[in-house]
Short mmCIF file of C-alpha atoms and ligand atoms in Angstrom, two decimals:
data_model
loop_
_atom_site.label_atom_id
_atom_site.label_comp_id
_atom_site.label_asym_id
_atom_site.label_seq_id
_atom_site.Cartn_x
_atom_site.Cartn_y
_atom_site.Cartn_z
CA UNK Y 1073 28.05 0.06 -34.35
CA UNK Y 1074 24.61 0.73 -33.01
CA UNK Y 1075 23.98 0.67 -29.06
CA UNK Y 1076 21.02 -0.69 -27.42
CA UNK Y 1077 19.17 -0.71 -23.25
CA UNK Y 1078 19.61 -4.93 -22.25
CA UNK Y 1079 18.59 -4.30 -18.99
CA UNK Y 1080 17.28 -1.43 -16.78
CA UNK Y 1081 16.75 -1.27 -12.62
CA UNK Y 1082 16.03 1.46 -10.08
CA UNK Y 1083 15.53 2.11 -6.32
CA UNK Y 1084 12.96 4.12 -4.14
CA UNK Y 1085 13.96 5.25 -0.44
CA UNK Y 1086 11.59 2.99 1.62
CA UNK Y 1087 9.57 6.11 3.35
CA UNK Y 1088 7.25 7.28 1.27
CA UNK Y 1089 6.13 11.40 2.56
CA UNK Y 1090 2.31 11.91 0.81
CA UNK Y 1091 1.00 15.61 0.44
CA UNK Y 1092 -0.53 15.57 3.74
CA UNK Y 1093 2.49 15.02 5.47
CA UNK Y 1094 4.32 17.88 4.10
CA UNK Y 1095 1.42 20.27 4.45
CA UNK Y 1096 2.37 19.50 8.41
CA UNK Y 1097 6.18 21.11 7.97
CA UNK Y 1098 5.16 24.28 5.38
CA UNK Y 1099 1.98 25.74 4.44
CA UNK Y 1100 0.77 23.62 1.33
CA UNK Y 1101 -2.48 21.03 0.91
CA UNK Y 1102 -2.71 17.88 -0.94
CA UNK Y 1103 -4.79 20.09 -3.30
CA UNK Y 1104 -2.43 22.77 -4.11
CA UNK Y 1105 0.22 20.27 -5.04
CA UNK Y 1106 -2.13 17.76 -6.82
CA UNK Y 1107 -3.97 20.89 -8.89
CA UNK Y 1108 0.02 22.53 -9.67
CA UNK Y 1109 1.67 19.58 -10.46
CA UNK Y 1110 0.14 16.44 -10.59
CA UNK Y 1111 2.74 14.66 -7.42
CA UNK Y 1112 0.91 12.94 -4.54
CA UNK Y 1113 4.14 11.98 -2.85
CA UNK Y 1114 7.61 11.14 -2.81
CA UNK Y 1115 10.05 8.77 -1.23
CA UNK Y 1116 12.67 10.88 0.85
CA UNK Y 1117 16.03 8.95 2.12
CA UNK Y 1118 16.19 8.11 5.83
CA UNK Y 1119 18.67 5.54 5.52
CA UNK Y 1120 19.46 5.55 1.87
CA UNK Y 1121 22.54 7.28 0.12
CA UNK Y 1122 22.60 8.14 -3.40
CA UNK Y 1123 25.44 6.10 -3.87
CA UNK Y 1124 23.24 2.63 -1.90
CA UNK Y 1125 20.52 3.73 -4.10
CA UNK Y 1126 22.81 3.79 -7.40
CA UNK Y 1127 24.48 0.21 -6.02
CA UNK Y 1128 21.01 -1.68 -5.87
CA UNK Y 1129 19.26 0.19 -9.03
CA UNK Y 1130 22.59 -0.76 -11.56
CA UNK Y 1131 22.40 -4.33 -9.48
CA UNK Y 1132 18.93 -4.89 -10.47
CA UNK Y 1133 19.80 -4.15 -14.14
CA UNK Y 1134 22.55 -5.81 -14.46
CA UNK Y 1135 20.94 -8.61 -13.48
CA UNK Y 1136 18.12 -8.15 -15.66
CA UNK Y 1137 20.48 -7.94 -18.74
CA UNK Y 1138 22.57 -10.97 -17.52
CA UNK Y 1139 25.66 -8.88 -17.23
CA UNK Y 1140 28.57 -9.30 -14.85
CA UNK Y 1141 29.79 -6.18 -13.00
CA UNK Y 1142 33.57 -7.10 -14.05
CA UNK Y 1143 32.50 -6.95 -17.68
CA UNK Y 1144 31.05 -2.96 -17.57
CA UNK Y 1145 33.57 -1.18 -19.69
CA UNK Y 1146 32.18 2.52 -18.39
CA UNK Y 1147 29.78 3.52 -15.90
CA UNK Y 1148 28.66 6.97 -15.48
CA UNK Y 1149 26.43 8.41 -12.83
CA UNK Y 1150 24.42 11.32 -13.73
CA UNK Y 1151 23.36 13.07 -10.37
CA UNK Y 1152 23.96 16.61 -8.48
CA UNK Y 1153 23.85 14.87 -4.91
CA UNK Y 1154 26.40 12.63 -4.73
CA UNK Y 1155 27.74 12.03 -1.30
CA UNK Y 1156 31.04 13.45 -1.58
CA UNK Y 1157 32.12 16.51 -3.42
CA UNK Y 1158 35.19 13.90 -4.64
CA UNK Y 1159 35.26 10.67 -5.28
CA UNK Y 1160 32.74 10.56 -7.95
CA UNK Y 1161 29.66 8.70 -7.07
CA UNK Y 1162 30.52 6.30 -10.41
CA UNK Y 1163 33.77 5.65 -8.76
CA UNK Y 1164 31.81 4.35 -5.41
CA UNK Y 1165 29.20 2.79 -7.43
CA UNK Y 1166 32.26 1.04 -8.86
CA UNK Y 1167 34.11 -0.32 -6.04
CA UNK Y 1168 30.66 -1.49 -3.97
CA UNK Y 1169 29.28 -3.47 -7.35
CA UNK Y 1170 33.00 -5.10 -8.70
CA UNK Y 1171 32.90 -3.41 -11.76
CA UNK Y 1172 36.78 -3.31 -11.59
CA UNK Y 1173 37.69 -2.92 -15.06
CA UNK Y 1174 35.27 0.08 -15.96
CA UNK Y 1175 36.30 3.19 -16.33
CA UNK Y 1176 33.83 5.38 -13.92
CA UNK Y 1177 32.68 9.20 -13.97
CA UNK Y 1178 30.08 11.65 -12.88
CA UNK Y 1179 28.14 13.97 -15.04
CA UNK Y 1180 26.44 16.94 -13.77
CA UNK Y 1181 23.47 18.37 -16.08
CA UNK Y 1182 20.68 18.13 -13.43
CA UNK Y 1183 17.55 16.94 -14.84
CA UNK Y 1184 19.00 16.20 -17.93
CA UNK Y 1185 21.89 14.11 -16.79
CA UNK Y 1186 20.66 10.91 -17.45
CA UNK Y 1187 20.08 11.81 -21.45
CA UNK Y 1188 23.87 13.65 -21.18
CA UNK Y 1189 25.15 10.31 -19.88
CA UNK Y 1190 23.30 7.95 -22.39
CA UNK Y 1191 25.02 10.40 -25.26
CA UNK Y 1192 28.44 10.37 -23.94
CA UNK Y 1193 28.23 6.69 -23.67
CA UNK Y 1194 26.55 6.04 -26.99
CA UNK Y 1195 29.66 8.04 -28.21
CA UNK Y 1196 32.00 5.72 -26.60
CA UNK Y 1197 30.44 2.74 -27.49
CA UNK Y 1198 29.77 3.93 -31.61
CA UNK Y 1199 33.16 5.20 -31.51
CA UNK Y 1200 34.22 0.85 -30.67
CA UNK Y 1201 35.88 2.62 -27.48
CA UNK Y 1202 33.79 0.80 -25.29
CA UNK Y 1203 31.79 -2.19 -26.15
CA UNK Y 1204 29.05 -1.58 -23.26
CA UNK Y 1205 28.01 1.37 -20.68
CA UNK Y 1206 26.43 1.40 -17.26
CA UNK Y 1207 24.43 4.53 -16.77
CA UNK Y 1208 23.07 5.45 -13.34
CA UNK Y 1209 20.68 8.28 -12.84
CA UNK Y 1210 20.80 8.62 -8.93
CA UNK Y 1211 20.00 11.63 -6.50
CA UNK Y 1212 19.18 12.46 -2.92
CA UNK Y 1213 17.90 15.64 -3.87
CA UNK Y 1214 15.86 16.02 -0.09
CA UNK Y 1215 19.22 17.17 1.28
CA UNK Y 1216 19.65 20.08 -1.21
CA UNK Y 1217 16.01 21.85 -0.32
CA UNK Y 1218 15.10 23.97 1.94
CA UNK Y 1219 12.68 22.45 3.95
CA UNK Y 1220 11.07 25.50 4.64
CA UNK Y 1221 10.76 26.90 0.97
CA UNK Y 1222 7.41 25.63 -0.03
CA UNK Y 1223 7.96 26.69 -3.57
CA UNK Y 1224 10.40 24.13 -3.74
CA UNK Y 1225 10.12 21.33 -1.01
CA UNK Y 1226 6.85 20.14 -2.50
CA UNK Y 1227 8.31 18.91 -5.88
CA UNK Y 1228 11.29 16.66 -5.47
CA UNK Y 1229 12.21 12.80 -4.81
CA UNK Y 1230 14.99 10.81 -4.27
CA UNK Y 1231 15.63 7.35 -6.09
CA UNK Y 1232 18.33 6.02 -8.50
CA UNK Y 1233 17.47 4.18 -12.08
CA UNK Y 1234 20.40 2.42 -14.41
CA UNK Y 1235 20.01 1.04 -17.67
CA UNK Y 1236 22.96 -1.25 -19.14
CA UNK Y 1237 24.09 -0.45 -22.67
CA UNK Y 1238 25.93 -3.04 -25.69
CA UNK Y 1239 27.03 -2.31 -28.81
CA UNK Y 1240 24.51 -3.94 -31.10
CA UNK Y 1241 23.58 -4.67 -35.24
CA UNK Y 1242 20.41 -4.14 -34.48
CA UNK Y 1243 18.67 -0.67 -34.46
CA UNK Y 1244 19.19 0.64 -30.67
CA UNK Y 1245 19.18 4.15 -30.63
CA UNK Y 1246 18.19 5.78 -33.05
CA UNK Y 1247 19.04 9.71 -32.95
CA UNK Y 1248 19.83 11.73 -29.26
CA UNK Y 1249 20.77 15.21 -29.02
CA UNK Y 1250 21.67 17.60 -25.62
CA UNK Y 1251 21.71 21.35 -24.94
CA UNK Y 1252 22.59 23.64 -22.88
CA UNK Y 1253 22.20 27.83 -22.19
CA UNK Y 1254 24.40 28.49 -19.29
CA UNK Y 1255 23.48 32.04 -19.72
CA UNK Y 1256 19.99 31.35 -18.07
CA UNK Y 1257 22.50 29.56 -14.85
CA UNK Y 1258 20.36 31.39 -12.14
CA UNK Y 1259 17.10 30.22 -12.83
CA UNK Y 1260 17.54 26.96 -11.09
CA UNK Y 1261 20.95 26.57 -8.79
CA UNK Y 1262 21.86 25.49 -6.00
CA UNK Y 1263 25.09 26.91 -4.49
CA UNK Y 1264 27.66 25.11 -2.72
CA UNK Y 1265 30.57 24.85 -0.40
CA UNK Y 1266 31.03 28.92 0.56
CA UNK Y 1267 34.85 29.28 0.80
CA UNK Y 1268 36.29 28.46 4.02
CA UNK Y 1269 39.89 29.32 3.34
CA UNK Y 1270 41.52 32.25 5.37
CA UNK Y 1271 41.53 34.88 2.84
CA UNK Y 1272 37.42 34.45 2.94
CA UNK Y 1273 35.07 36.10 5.24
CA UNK Y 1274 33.81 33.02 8.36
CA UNK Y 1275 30.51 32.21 9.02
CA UNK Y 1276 28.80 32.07 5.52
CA UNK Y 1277 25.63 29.59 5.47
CA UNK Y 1278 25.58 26.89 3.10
CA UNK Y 1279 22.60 27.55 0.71
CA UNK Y 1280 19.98 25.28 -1.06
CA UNK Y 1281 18.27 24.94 -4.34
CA UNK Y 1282 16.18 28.27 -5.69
CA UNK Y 1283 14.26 27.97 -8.49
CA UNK Y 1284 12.29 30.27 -10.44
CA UNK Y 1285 9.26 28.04 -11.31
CA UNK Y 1286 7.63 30.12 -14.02
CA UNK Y 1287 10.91 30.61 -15.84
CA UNK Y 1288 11.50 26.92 -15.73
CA UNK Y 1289 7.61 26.03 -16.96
CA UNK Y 1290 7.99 28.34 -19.95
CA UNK Y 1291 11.45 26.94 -20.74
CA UNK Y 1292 10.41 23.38 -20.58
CA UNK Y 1293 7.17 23.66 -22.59
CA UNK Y 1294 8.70 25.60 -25.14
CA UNK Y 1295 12.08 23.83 -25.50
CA UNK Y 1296 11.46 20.16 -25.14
CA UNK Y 1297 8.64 20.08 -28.28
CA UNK Y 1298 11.71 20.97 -30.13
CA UNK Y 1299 13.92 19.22 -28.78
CA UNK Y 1300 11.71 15.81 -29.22
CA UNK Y 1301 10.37 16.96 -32.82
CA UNK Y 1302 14.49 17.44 -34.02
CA UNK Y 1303 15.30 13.99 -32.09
CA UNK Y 1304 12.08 12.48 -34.59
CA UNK Y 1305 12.85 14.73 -37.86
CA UNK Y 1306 16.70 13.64 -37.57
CA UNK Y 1307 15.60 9.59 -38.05
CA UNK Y 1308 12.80 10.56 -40.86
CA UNK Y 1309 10.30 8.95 -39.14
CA UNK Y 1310 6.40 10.62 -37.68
CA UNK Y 1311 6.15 11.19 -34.30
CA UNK Y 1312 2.86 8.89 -34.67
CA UNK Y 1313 5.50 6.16 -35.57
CA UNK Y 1314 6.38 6.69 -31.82
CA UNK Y 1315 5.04 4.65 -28.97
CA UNK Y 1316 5.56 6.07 -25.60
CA UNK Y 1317 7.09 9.55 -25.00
CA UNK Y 1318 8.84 9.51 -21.52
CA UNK Y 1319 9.02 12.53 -20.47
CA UNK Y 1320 11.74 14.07 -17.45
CA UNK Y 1321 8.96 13.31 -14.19
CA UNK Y 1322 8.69 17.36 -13.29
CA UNK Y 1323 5.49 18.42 -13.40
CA UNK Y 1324 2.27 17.05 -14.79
CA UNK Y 1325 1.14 20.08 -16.70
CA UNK Y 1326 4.03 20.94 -18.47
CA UNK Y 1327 3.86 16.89 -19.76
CA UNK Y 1328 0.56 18.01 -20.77
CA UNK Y 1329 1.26 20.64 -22.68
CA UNK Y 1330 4.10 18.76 -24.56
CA UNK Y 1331 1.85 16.35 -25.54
CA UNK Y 1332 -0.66 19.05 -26.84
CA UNK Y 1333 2.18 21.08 -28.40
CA UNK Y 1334 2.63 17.39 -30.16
CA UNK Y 1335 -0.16 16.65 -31.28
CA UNK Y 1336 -0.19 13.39 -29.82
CA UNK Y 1337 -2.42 11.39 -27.16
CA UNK Y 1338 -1.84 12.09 -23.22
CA UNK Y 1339 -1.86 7.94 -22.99
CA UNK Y 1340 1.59 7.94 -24.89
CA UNK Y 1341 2.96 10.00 -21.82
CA UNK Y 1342 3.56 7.70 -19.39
CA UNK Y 1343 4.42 9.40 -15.63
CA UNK Y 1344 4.76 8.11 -12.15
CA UNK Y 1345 5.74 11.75 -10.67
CA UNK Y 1346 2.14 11.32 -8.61
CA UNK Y 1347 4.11 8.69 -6.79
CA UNK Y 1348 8.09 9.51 -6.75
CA UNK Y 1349 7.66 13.51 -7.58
CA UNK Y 1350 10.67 15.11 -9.85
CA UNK Y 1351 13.84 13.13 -8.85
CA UNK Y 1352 15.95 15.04 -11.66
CA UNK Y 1353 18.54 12.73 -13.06
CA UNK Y 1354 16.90 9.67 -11.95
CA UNK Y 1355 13.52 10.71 -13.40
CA UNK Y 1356 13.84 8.85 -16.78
CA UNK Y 1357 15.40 5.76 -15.86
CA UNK Y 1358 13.17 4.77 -12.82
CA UNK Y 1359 10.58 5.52 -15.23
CA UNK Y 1360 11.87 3.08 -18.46
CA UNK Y 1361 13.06 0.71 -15.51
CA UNK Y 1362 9.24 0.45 -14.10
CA UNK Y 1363 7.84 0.23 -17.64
CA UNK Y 1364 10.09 -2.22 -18.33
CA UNK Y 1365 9.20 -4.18 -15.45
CA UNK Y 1366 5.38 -3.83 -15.93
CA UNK Y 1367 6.01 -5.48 -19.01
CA UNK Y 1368 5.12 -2.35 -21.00
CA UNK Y 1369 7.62 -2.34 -23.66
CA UNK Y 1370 7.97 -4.85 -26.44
CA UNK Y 1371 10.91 -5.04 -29.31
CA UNK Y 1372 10.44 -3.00 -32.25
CA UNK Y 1373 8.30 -0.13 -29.74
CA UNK Y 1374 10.09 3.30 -31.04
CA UNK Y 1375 10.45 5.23 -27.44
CA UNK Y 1376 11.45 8.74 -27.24
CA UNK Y 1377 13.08 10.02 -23.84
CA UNK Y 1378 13.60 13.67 -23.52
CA UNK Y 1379 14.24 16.04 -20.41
CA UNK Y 1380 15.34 19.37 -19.17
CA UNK Y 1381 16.89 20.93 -15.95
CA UNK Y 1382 19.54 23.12 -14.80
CA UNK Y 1383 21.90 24.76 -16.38
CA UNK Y 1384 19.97 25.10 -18.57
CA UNK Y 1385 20.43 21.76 -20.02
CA UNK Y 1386 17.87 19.73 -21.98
CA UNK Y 1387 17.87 16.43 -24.65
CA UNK Y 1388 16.08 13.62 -26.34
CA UNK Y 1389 16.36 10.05 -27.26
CA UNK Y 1390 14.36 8.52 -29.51
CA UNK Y 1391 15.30 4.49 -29.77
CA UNK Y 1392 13.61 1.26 -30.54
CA UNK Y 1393 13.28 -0.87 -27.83
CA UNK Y 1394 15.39 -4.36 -28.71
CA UNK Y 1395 15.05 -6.02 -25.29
N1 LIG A 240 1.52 25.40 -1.57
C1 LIG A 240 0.64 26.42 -1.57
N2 LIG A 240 0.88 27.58 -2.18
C2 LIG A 240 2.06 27.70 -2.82
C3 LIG A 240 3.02 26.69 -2.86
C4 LIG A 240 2.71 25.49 -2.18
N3 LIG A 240 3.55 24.45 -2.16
N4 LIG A 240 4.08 27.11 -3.57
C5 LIG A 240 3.79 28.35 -3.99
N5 LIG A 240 2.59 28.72 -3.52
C6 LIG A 240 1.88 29.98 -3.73
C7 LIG A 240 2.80 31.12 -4.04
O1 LIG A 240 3.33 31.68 -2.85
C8 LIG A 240 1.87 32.06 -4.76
O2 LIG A 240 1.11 32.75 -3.79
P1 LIG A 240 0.75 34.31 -4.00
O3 LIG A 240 -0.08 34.35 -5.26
O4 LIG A 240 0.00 34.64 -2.76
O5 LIG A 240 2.07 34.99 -4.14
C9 LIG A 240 0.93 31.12 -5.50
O6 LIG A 240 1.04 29.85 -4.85
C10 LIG A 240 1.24 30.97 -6.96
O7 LIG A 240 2.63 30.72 -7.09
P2 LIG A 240 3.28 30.49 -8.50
O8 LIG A 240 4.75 30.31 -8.33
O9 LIG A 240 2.80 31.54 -9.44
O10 LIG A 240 2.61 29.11 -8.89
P3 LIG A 240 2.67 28.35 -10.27
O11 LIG A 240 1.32 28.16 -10.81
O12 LIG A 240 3.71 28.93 -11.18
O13 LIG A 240 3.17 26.92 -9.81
C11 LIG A 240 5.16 25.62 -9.84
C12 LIG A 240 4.44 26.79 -9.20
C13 LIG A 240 4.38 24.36 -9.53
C14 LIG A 240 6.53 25.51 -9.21
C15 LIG A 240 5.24 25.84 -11.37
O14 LIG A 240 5.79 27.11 -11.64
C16 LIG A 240 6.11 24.81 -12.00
O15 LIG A 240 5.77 23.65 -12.02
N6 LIG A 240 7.22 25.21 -12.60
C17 LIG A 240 8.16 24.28 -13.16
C18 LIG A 240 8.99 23.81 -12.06
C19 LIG A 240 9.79 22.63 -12.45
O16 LIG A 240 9.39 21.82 -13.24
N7 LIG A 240 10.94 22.54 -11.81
C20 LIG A 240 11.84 21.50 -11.93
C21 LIG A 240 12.38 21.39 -13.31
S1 LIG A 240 14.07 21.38 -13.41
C22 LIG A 240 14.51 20.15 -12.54
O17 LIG A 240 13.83 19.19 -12.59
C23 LIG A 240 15.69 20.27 -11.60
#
C-alpha cells in the first residue's frame, strides 16, 4: 500500500517582528541578516501556543482533505517546544481537534522532525497498521532563544504546518530516508530542566539554544545533496524529473548552494524563510501547505522534501503529488 498528502494546512503567530525591529533589542541590521541569510522577518507568538498553532494548522488540512478528526488513525507532532515537558503536544492536539480514536505521539528530531514523522507514519500506514496519519510540524521556538544572543535570535520563527496522509494505489511517496549522528549532539542543543531534586546543587539557570553556525552550514550543504541525490537514485528516476525541491527554511545560502551542488535551477527551490525565518519542524509543511494553497502543485509534479537539524538529524522525501 502506497501513502499519499490529501490535504495540508499551517498557522503563523499574528505579529510579524521585521529585521528592523530586532536590530532595536541586539546589535544586528536588516542588512546583516538579509546579506547572511536571506530572512526579512518572522512571526513570534504573543498569544499563540504551539499546541493552538498545531490545532488550527491540522484543522485547516483536514478540512482541505475532507477528513473528519474522529477518522485520524495516528497523529504525530514533530516539534522541540511543546508546551509541556508531558503530555505530548499530539496528545493535546488530540483532545482540542476530536480525533478520539487516533493514536497520538511526539517526535523530537528538530529540524528534521517533520520528514522523521512522515517516515514513521508512512511505515504505519505501508505496514496496513494504520490506514491514514496526521502529521503536525509545530514549534514556538522564540521561547527557547536567548534574546540577547544575536547569533541566534535573528534566525528563528514560530508557526505549525500538518499534512493529512491515506493509504493509496496510486504512486504517493515515492522513496524517504532519515539520519542521524548523535555524536556531533553539541553543535546545536538546547538544554533543559537543570535538576531540581535535593541531591542537586539550587539555583542552576535554565539555558537556551547554542548553536555553532559554521558547523551547522558545512553539515547542511554537504549532507543534504546526498541525502536528496540517494532519496532520487533509490526511485531510478533524474533529479531533472523533479519539480520543486523544498528545502528545510534555514538559511538562504545554504539552499543555494544545494541547488548548485545539484545542478539544478534556483527557481525549483521554493522558500518563504524571508517571511517566517527557520521555524525547524514546521519549516516544510508551512511551506508544501502555502504552495499548495497558491495553487502551485498539480498531480503527477514529483516533489522532493529534505531537511536537517539537531541531533544531528537529517532526511528526504521525494513523492508525486496526487492531490
Ligand atoms: N548581526 C550582526 N553581526 C552578527 C550577527 C548578527 N545577527 N550574528 C553574528 N554576527 C557577527 C559575529 O559576531 C562575527 O563578528 P566578528 O567577525 O567580529 O567576530 C561576524 O558576524 C561573523 O560571524 P559568523 O558566525 O562567522 O557569520 P557567518 O557568516 O557564519 O553567518 C550564520 C552566521 C548566519 C549563523 C551562518 O553560520 C549560518 O547560517 N549557519 C547555519 C545556521 C543554521 O542554518 N542553523 C539552523 C539549522 S538547524 C535548525 O534549523 C535547528
Amino acid at each position: 500500500m502506497n501513502t499519499k498528502i490529501i490535504g495540508t494546512g499551517y498557522d503563523l503567530p499574528a505579529f510579524a517582528a521585521d529585521n528592523n525591529y530586532l536590530a532595536t533589542l541586539v546589535d544586528t541590521s536588516d542588512e546583516w541578516i538579509v546579506e547572511r541569510t536571506g530572512i526579512r522577518t518572522r512571526h513570534l507568538a504573543k498569544e499563540e501556543t504551539t499546541t493552538s498553532m498545531a490545532v488550527n494548522a491540522s484543522r485547516q488540512a483536514l478540512e482541505r482533505a475532507g477528513m473528519q478528526a474522529e477518522d485520524v488513525e495516528l497523529l504525530i507532532v514533530a516539534t522541540i517546544s511543546g508546551d509541556t515537558e508531558t503530555p505530548s503536544t499530539a496528545c493535546r492536539v488530540q483532545a482540542e481537534i476530536g480525533a478520539n480514536r487516533a493514536v497520538a505521539f511526539d517526535i523530537n528530531a528538530a529540524c528534521s522532525g517533520f520528514l522523521y514523522g512522515m517516515h514513521v507514519a508512512e511505515a504505519f500506514i505501508r505496514s496496513g497498521i494504520y490506514r491514514n496519519a496526521l502529521v503536525i510540524g509545530a514549534e514556538t521556538l522564540s521561547k527557547l532563544i536567548d534574546w540577547t544572543d544575536r547569533s541566534t535570535c535573528v534566525l528563528f520563527g514560530d508557526g505549525a504546518g500538518a499534512a493529512v496522509l491515506a493509504a493509496t494505489e496510486e504512486t504517493g511517496i515515492i522513496s524517504q530516508s532519515i539520519g542521524s549522528n548523535g555524536e556531533k549532539w553539541e553543535v546545536l542543543e538546547c538544554q533543559g530542566r537543570p535538576n531540581g531534586n535535593p541531591l542537586c546543587e539550587k539555583g542552576q539557570e535554565l539555558k537556551y539554544m547554542t548553536m555553532n553556525g559554521q558547523e551547522v552550514f558545512k553539515f547542511a550543504v554537504k549532507t543534504v545533496p546526498l541525502c536528496v541525490e540517494d532519496a532520487v537514485e533509490k526511485a531510478g528516476i533524474g533529479l531533472d524529473e523533479v519539480k520543486y525541491f523544498l528545502l528545510h527554511q534555514a538559511n538562504k545560502r545554504i539552499i543555494q548552494s544545494v541547488a548548485k551542488r545539484l545542478g539544478q535551477p534556483e527557481e525549483k527551490f521554493p522558500m518563504n524563510l524571508d517571511q517566517c525565518g527557520n521555524t525547524s519542524a514546521a519549516s516544510l509543511p508551512i511551506l508544501l501547505a502555502q504552495m499548495d494553497e497558491q495553487g502551485l502543485l498539480q498531480k503527477g509534479d514529483r516533489l522532493v522534501l529534505s531537511g536537517f537539524g539537531a541531533g544531528l538529524t537529517w532526511g528526504a522525501c521525494l513523492l508525486e503529488w496526487q492531490k
